[in-house]
mmCIF file of C-alpha atoms in Angstrom:
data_model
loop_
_atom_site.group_PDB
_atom_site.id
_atom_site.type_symbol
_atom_site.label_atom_id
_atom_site.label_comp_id
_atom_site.label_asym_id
_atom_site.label_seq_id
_atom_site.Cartn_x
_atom_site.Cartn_y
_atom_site.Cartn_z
ATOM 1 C CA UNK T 1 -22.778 1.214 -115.990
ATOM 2 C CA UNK T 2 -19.599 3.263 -114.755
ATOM 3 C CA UNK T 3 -20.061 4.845 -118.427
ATOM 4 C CA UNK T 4 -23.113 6.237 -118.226
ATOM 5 C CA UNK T 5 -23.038 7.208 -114.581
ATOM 6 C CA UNK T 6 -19.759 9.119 -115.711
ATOM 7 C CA UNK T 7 -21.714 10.875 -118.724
ATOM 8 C CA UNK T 8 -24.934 11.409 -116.988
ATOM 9 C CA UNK T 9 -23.058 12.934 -113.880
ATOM 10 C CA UNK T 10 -24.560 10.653 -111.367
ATOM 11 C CA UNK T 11 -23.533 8.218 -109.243
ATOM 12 C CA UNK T 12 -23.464 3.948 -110.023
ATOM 13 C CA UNK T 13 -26.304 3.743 -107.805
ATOM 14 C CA UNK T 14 -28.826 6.173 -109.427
ATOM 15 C CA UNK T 15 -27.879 4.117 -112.696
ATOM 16 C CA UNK T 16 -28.709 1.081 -110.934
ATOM 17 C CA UNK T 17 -32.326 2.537 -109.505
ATOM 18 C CA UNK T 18 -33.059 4.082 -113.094
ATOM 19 C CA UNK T 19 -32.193 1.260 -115.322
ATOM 20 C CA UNK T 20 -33.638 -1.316 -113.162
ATOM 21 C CA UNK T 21 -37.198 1.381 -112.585
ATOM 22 C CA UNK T 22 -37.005 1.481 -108.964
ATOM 23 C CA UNK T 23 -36.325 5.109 -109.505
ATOM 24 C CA UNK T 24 -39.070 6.750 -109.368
ATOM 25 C CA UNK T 25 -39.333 7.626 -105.692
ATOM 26 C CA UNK T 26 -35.701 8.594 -104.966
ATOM 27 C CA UNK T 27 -34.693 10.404 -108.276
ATOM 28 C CA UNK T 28 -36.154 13.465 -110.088
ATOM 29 C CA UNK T 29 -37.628 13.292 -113.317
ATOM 30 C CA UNK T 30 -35.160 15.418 -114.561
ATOM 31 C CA UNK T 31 -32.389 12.665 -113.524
ATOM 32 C CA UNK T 32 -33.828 10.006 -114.559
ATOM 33 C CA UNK T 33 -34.215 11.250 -118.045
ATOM 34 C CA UNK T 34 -30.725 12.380 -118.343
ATOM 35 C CA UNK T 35 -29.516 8.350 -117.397
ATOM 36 C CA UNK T 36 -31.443 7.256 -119.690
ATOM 37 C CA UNK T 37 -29.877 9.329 -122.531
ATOM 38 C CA UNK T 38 -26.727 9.021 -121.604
ATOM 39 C CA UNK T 39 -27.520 5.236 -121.309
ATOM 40 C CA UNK T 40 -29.196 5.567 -124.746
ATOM 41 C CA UNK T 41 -25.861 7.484 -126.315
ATOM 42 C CA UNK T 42 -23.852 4.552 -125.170
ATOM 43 C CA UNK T 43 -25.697 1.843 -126.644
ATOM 44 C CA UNK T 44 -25.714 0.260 -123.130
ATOM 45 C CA UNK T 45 -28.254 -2.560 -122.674
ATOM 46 C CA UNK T 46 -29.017 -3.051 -119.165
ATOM 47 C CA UNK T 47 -28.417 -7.089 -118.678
ATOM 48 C CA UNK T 48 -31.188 -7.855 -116.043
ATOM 49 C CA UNK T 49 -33.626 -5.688 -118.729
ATOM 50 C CA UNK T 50 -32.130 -8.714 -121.348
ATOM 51 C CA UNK T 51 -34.016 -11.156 -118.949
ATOM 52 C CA UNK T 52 -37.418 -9.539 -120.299
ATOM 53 C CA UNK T 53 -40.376 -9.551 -117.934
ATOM 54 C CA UNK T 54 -38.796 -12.120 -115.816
ATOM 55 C CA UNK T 55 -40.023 -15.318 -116.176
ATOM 56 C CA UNK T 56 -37.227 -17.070 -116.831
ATOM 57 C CA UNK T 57 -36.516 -16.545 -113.170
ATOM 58 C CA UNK T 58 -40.006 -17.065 -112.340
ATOM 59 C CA UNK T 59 -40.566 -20.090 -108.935
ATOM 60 C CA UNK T 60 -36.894 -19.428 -108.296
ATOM 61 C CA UNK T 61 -35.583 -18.396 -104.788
ATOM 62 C CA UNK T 62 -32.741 -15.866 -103.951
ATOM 63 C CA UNK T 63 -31.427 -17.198 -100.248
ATOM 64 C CA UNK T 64 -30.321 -14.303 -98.002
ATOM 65 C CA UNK T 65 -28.136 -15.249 -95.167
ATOM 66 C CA UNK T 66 -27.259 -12.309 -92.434
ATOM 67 C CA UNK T 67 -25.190 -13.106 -89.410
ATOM 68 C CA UNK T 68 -27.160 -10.665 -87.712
ATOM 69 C CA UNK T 69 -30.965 -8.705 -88.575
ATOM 70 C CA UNK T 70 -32.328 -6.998 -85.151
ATOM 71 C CA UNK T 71 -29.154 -5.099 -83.425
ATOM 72 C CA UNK T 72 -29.349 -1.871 -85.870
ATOM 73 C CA UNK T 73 -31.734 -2.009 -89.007
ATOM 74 C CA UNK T 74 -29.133 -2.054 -91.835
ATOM 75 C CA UNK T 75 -29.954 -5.492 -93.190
ATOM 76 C CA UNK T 76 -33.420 -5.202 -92.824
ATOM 77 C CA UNK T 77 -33.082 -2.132 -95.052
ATOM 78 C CA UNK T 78 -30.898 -3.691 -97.275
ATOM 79 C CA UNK T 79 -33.417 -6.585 -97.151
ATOM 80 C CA UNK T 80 -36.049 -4.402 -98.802
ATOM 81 C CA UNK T 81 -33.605 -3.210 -101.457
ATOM 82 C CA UNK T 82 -32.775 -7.232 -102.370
ATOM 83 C CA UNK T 83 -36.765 -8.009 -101.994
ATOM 84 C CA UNK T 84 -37.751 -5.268 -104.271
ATOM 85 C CA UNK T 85 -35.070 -5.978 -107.090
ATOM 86 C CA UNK T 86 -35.788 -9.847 -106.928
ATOM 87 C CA UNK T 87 -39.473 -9.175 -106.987
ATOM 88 C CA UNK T 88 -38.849 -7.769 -110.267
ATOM 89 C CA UNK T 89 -37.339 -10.205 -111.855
ATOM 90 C CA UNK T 90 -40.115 -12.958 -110.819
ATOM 91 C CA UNK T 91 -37.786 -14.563 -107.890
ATOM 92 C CA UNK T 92 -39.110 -14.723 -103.661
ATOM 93 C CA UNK T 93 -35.956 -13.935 -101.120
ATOM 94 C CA UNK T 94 -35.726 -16.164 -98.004
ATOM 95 C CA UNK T 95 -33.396 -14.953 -94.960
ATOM 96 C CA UNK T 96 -31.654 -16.823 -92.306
ATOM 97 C CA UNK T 97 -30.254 -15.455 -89.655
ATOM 98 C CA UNK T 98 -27.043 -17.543 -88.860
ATOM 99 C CA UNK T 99 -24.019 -15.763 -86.682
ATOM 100 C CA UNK T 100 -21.454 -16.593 -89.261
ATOM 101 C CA UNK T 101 -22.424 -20.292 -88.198
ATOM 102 C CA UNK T 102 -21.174 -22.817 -90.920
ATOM 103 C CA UNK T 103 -23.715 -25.452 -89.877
ATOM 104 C CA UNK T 104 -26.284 -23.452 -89.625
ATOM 105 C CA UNK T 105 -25.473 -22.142 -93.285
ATOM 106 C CA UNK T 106 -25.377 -25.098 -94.674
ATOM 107 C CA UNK T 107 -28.612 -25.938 -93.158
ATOM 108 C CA UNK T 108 -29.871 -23.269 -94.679
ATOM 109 C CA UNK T 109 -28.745 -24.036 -98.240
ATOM 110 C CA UNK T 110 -30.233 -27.223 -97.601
ATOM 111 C CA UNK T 111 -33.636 -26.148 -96.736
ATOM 112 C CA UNK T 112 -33.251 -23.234 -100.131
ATOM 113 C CA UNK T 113 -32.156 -26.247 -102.345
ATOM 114 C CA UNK T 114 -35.561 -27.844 -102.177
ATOM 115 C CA UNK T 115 -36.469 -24.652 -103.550
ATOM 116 C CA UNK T 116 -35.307 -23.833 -106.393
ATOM 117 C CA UNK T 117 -32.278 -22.158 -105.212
ATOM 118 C CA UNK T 118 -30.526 -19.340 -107.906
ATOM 119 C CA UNK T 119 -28.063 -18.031 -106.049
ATOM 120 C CA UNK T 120 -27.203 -16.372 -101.966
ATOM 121 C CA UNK T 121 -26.210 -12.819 -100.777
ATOM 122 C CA UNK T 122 -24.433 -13.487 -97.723
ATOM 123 C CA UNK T 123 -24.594 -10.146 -95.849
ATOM 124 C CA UNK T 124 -22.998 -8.878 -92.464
ATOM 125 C CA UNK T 125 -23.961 -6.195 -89.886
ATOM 126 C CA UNK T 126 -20.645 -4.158 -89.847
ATOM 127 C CA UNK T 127 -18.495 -4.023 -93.292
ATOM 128 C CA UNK T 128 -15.461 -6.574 -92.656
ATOM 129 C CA UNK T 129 -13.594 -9.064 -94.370
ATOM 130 C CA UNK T 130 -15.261 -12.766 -94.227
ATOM 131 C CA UNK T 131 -14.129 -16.508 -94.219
ATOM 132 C CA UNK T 132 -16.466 -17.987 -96.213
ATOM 133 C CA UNK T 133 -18.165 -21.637 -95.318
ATOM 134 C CA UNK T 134 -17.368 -23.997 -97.681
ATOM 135 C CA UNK T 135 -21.273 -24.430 -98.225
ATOM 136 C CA UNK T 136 -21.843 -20.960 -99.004
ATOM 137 C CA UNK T 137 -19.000 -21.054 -101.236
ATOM 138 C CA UNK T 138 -20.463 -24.159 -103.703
ATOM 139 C CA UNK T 139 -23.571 -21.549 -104.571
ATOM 140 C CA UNK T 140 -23.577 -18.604 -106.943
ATOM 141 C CA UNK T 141 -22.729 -16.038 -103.933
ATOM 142 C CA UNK T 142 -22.658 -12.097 -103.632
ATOM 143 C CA UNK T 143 -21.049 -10.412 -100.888
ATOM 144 C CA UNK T 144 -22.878 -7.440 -99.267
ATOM 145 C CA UNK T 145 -21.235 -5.105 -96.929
ATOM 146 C CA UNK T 146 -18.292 -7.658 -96.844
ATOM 147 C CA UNK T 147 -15.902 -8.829 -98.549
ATOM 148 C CA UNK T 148 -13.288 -11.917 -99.348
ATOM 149 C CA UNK T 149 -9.451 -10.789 -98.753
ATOM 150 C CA UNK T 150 -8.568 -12.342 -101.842
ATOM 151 C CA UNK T 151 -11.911 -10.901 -103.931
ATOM 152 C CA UNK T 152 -12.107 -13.804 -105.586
ATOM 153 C CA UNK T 153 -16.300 -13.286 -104.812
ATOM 154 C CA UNK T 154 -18.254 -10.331 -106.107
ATOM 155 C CA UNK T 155 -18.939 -7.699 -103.783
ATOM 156 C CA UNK T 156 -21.377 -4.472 -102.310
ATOM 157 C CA UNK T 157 -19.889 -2.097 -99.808
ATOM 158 C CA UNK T 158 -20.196 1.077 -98.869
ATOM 159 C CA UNK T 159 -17.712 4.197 -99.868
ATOM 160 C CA UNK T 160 -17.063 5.028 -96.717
ATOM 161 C CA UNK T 161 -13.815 7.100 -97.655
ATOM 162 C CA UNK T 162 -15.634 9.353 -99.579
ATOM 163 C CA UNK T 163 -17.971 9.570 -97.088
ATOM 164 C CA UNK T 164 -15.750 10.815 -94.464
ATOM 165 C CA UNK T 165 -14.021 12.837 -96.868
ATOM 166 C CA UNK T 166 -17.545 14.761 -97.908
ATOM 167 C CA UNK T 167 -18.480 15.248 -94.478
ATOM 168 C CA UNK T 168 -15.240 16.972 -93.910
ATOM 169 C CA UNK T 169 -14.853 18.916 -96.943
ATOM 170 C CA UNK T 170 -19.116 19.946 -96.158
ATOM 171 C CA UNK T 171 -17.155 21.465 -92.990
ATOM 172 C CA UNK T 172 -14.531 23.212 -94.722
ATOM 173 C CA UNK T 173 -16.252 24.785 -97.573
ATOM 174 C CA UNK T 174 -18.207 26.206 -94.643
ATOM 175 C CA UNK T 175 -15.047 27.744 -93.533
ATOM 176 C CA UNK T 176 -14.214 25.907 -90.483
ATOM 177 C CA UNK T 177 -10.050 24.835 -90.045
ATOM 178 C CA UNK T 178 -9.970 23.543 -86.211
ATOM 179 C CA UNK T 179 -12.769 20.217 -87.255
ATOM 180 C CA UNK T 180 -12.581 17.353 -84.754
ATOM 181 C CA UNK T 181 -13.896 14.090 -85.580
ATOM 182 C CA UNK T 182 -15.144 11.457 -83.047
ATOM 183 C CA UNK T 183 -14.208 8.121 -84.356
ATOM 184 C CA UNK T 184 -16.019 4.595 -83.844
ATOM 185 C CA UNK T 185 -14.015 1.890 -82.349
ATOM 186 C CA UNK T 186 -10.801 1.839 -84.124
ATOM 187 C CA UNK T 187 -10.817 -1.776 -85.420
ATOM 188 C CA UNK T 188 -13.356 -1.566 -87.060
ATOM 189 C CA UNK T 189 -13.263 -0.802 -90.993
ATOM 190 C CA UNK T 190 -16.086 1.712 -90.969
ATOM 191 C CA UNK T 191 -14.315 4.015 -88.718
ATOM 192 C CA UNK T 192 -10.530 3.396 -90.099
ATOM 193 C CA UNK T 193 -12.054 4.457 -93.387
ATOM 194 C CA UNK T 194 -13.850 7.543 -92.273
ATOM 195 C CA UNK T 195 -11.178 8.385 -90.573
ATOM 196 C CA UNK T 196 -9.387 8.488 -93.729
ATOM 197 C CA UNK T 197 -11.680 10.325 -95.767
ATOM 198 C CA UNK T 198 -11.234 13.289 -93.135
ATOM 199 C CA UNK T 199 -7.649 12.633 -93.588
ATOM 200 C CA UNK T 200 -7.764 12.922 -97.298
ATOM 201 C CA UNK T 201 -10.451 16.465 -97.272
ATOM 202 C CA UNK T 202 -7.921 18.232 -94.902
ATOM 203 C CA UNK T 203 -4.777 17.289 -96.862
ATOM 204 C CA UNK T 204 -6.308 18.582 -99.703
ATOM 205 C CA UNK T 205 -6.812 22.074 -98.351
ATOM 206 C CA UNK T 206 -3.777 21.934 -96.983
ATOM 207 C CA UNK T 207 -5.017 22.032 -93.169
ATOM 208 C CA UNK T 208 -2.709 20.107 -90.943
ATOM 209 C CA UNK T 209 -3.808 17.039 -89.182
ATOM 210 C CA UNK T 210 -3.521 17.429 -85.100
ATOM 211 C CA UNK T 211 -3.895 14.169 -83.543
ATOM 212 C CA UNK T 212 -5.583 16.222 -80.452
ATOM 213 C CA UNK T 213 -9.166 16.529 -82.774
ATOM 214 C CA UNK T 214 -8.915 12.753 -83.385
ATOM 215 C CA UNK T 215 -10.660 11.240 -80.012
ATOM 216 C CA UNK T 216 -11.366 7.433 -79.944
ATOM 217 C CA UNK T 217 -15.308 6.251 -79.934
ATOM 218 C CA UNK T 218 -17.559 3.534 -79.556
ATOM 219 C CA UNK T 219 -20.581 4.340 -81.719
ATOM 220 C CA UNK T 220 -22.285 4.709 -78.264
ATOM 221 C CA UNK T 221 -23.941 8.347 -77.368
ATOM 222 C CA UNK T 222 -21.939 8.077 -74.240
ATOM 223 C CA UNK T 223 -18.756 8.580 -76.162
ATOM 224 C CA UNK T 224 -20.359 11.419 -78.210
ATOM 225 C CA UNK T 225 -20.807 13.125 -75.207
ATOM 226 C CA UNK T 226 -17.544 12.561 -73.504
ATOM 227 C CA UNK T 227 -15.429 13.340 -75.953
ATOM 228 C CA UNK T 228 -16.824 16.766 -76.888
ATOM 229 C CA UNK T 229 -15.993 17.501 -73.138
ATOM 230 C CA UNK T 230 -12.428 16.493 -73.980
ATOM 231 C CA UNK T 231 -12.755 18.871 -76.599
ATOM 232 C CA UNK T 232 -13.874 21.770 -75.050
ATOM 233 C CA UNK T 233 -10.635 21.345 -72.838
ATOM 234 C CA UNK T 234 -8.452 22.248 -75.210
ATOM 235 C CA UNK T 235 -6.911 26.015 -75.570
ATOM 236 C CA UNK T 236 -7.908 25.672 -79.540
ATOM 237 C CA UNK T 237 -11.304 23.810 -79.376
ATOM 238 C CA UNK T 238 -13.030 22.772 -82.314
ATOM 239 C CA UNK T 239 -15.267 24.916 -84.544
ATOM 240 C CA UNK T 240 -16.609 21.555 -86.069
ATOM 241 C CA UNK T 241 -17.576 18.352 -85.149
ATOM 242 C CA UNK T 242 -17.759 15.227 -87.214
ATOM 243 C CA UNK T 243 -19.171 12.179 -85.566
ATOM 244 C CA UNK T 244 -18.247 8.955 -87.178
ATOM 245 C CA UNK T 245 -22.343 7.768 -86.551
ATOM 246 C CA UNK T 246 -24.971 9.687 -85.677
ATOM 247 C CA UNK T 247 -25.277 8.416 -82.425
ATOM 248 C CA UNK T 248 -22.424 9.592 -80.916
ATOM 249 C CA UNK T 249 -23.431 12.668 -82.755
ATOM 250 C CA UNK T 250 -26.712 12.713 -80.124
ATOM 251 C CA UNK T 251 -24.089 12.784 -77.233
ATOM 252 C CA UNK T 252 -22.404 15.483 -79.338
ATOM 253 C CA UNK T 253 -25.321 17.906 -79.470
ATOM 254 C CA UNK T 254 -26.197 17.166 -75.962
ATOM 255 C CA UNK T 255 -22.808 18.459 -74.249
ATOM 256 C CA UNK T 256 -22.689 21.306 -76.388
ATOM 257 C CA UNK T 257 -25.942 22.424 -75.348
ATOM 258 C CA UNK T 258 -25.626 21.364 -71.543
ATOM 259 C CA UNK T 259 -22.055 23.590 -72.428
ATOM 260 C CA UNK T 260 -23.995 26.634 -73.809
ATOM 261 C CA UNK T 261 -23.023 26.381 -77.224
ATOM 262 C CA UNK T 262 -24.810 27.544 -80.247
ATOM 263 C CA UNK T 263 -25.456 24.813 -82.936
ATOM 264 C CA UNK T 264 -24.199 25.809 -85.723
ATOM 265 C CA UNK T 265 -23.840 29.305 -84.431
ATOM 266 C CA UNK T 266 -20.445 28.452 -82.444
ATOM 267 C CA UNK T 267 -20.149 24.903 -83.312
ATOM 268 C CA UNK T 268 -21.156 22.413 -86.304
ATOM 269 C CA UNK T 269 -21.675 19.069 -85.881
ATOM 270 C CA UNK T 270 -22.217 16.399 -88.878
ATOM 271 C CA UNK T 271 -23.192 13.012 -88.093
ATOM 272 C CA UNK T 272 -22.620 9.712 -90.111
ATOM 273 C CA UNK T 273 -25.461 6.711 -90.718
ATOM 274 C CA UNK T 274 -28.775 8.741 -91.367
ATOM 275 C CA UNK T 275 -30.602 6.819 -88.872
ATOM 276 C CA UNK T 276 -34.468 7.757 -88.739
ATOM 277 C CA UNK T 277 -33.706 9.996 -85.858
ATOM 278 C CA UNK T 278 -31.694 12.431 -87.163
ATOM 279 C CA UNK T 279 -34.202 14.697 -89.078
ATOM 280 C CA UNK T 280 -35.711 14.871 -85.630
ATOM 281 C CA UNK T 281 -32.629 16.333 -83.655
ATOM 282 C CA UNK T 282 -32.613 19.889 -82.467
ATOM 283 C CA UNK T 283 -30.835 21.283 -84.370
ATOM 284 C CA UNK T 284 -31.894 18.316 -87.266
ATOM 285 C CA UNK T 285 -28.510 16.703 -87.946
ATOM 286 C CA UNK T 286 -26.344 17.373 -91.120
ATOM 287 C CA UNK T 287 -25.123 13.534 -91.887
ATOM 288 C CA UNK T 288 -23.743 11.308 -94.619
ATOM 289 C CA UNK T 289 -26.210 8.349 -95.713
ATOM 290 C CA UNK T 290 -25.396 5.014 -95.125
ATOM 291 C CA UNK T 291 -26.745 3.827 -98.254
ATOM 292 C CA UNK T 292 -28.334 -0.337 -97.220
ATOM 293 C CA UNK T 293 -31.288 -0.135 -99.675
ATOM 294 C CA UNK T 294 -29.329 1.069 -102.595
ATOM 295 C CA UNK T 295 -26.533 -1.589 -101.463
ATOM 296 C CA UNK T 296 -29.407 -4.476 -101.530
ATOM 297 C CA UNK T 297 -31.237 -3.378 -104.608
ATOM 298 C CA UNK T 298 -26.829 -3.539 -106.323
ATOM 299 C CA UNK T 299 -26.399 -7.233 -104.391
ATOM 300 C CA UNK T 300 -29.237 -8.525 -106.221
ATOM 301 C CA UNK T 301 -28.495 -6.630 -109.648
ATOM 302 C CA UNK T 302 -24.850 -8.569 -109.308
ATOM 303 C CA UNK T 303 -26.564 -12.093 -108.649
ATOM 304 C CA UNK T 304 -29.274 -11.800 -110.999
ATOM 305 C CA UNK T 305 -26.363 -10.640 -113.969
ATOM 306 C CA UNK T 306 -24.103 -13.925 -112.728
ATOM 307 C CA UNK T 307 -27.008 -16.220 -112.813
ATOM 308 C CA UNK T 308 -27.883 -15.293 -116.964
ATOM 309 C CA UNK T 309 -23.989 -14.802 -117.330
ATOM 310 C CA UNK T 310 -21.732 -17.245 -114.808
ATOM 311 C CA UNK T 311 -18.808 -16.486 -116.320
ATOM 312 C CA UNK T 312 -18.865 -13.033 -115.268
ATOM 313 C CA UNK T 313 -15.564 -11.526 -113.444
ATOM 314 C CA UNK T 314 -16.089 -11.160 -109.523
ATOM 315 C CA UNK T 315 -16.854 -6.888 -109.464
ATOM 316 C CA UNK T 316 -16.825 -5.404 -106.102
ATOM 317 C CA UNK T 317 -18.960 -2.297 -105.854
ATOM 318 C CA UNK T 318 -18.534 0.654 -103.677
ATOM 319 C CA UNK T 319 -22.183 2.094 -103.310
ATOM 320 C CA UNK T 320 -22.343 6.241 -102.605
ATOM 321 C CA UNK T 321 -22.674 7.610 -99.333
ATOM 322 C CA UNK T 322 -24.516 11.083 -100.288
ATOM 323 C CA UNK T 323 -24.083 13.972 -97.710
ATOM 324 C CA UNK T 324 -27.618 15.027 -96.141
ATOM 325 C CA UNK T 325 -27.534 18.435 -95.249
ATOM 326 C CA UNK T 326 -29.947 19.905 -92.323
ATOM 327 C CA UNK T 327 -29.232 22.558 -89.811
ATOM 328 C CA UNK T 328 -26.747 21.300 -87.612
ATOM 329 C CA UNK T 329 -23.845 22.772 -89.550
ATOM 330 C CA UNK T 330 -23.252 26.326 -90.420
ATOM 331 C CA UNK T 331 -20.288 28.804 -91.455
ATOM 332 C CA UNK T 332 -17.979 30.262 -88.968
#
């Protein structure tokens, strides 16, 4: 699959959605012809497609366990990715919400047992490493936006270094050189590896890194709007903003305008998430995609390939996180 997203000049994902036809409302015509000669050239044979119309999976259950659905709505969007790939294949999904809980887990497993029970995707709300249960470890078991230190189970996360790095190099190419970027809490993977990613875009056009545009977060609005205060303070402010989620990016846009600033006219900002909201922003808000649909839709591709083929190495995926570009951001 890494072949023909290479030849076709897309990413894994769009392979994923094309080959598996779920494609059709996310990908042009034009794109999804081009995967499928380039899968065609290769003489690759997509090996849920082997499974035919899916009956071979058909009464089967694919048990979804979450430590956490109703906080933000990335599992129930990558909920509707698993559903939708499953459904094809002929197999229902059942979720449990469970904290990380190893009793309630194994519960769980008990209760998808009498049911036929092909495999689990065992998903978390924020992308971390997990300790897995020794329950959920005695099932066929794929890892979505986590992951086991040692690998040893097959994985879905998202690419949050390029991420970061896209969002910054979106700012550059623009022309800006003084970009700030308003991290998440610092612990936490997503922000470390966003962080990163702006690292990595200003290194390679040879910008150098000032530890005064790096201001600590907390994914809250509050610290959006703080810290573009802190900012402004500066004798050098920024020209550019990057917010490591788009709702510290709503603070953002609110202190520059309570500051009299132009958006993009005298300042950029680029979120990070593309939550619902941020087509609706004033300016709308230039952000990078958290990608939790495509991420379910690749969870399920990896279990459904491990159940016809259990001897399969443990892949971890890193799923694309596509810049979104709106009107937030602008040249200098």
């Amino acid at each position: 699959m890494t072949d023909v997203a290479a030849l076709a000049g897309v990413s894994q994902t769009t392979v994923s959605l094309v080959l598996n036809g779920i494609a059709e409302a996310r990908v042009s015509d034009e794109t999804i012809t081009r995967v499928k000669k380039a899968a065609k050239s290769l003489g690759y044979v997509h090996a849920v497609r082997r499974a035919g119309n899916g009956a071979r999976h058909d009464n089967g259950v694919i048990g979804f366990l979450v430590d956490e659905i109703s906080t933000d709505p990335w599992m129930a969007i990558a909920l509707d990715g698993l559903r939708e790939k499953a459904a094809a294949t002929g197999l229902d999904i059942m979720t449990f919400v469970t904290s990380g809980d190893a009793e309630a887990e194994a519960t769980a497993i008990r209760t998808l047992g009498k049911l036929n029970l092909k495999g689990l995707v065992y998903g978390t709300i924020q992308t971390r490493a997990v300790t897995l249960s020794n329950a959920v470890m005695g099932q066929q078991t794929v890892l979505l936006n986590c992951y086991l230190a040692d690998r040893s189970v097959p994985s879905v996360t998202p690419g949050e270094v390029v991420g970061g790095r896209s969002a910054t190099q979106h700012l550059i190419d623009l022309g800006h050189r003084r970009i700030a970027i308003i991290q998440g809490e610092e612990w936490m993977d997503a922000s470390k590896d966003r962080l990163k990613g702006y690292r990595q875009a200003l290194a390679a056009a040879d910008l150098g890194f000032d530890e005064r545009l790096v201001r600590p977060g907390n994914w809250e609005p509050s610290a959006g709007y703080t810290q573009t205060q802190e900012l402004f303070k500066l004798s050098e402010p920024p020209t550019a903003i990057f917010c490591s989620n788009d709702l510290m990016a709503l603070g953002c846009l609110e202190a520059l305008k309570e500051m009299g600033k132009s958006i993009p006219g005298d300042v950029s900002v680029v979120g990070y998430d593309d939550r619902e909201i941020a087509q609706f922003t004033h300016p709308p808000l230039t952000t990078v995609l958290l990608p939790h649909f495509e991420m379910g839709v690749m969870a399920a591709e990896l279990l459904l390939e491990r159940i016809d083929q259990p001897g399969l190495q443990p892949a971890q995926l890193k799923s694309e996180c596509p810049l979104v570009v709106r009107a937030s951001s602008g040249k200098v």
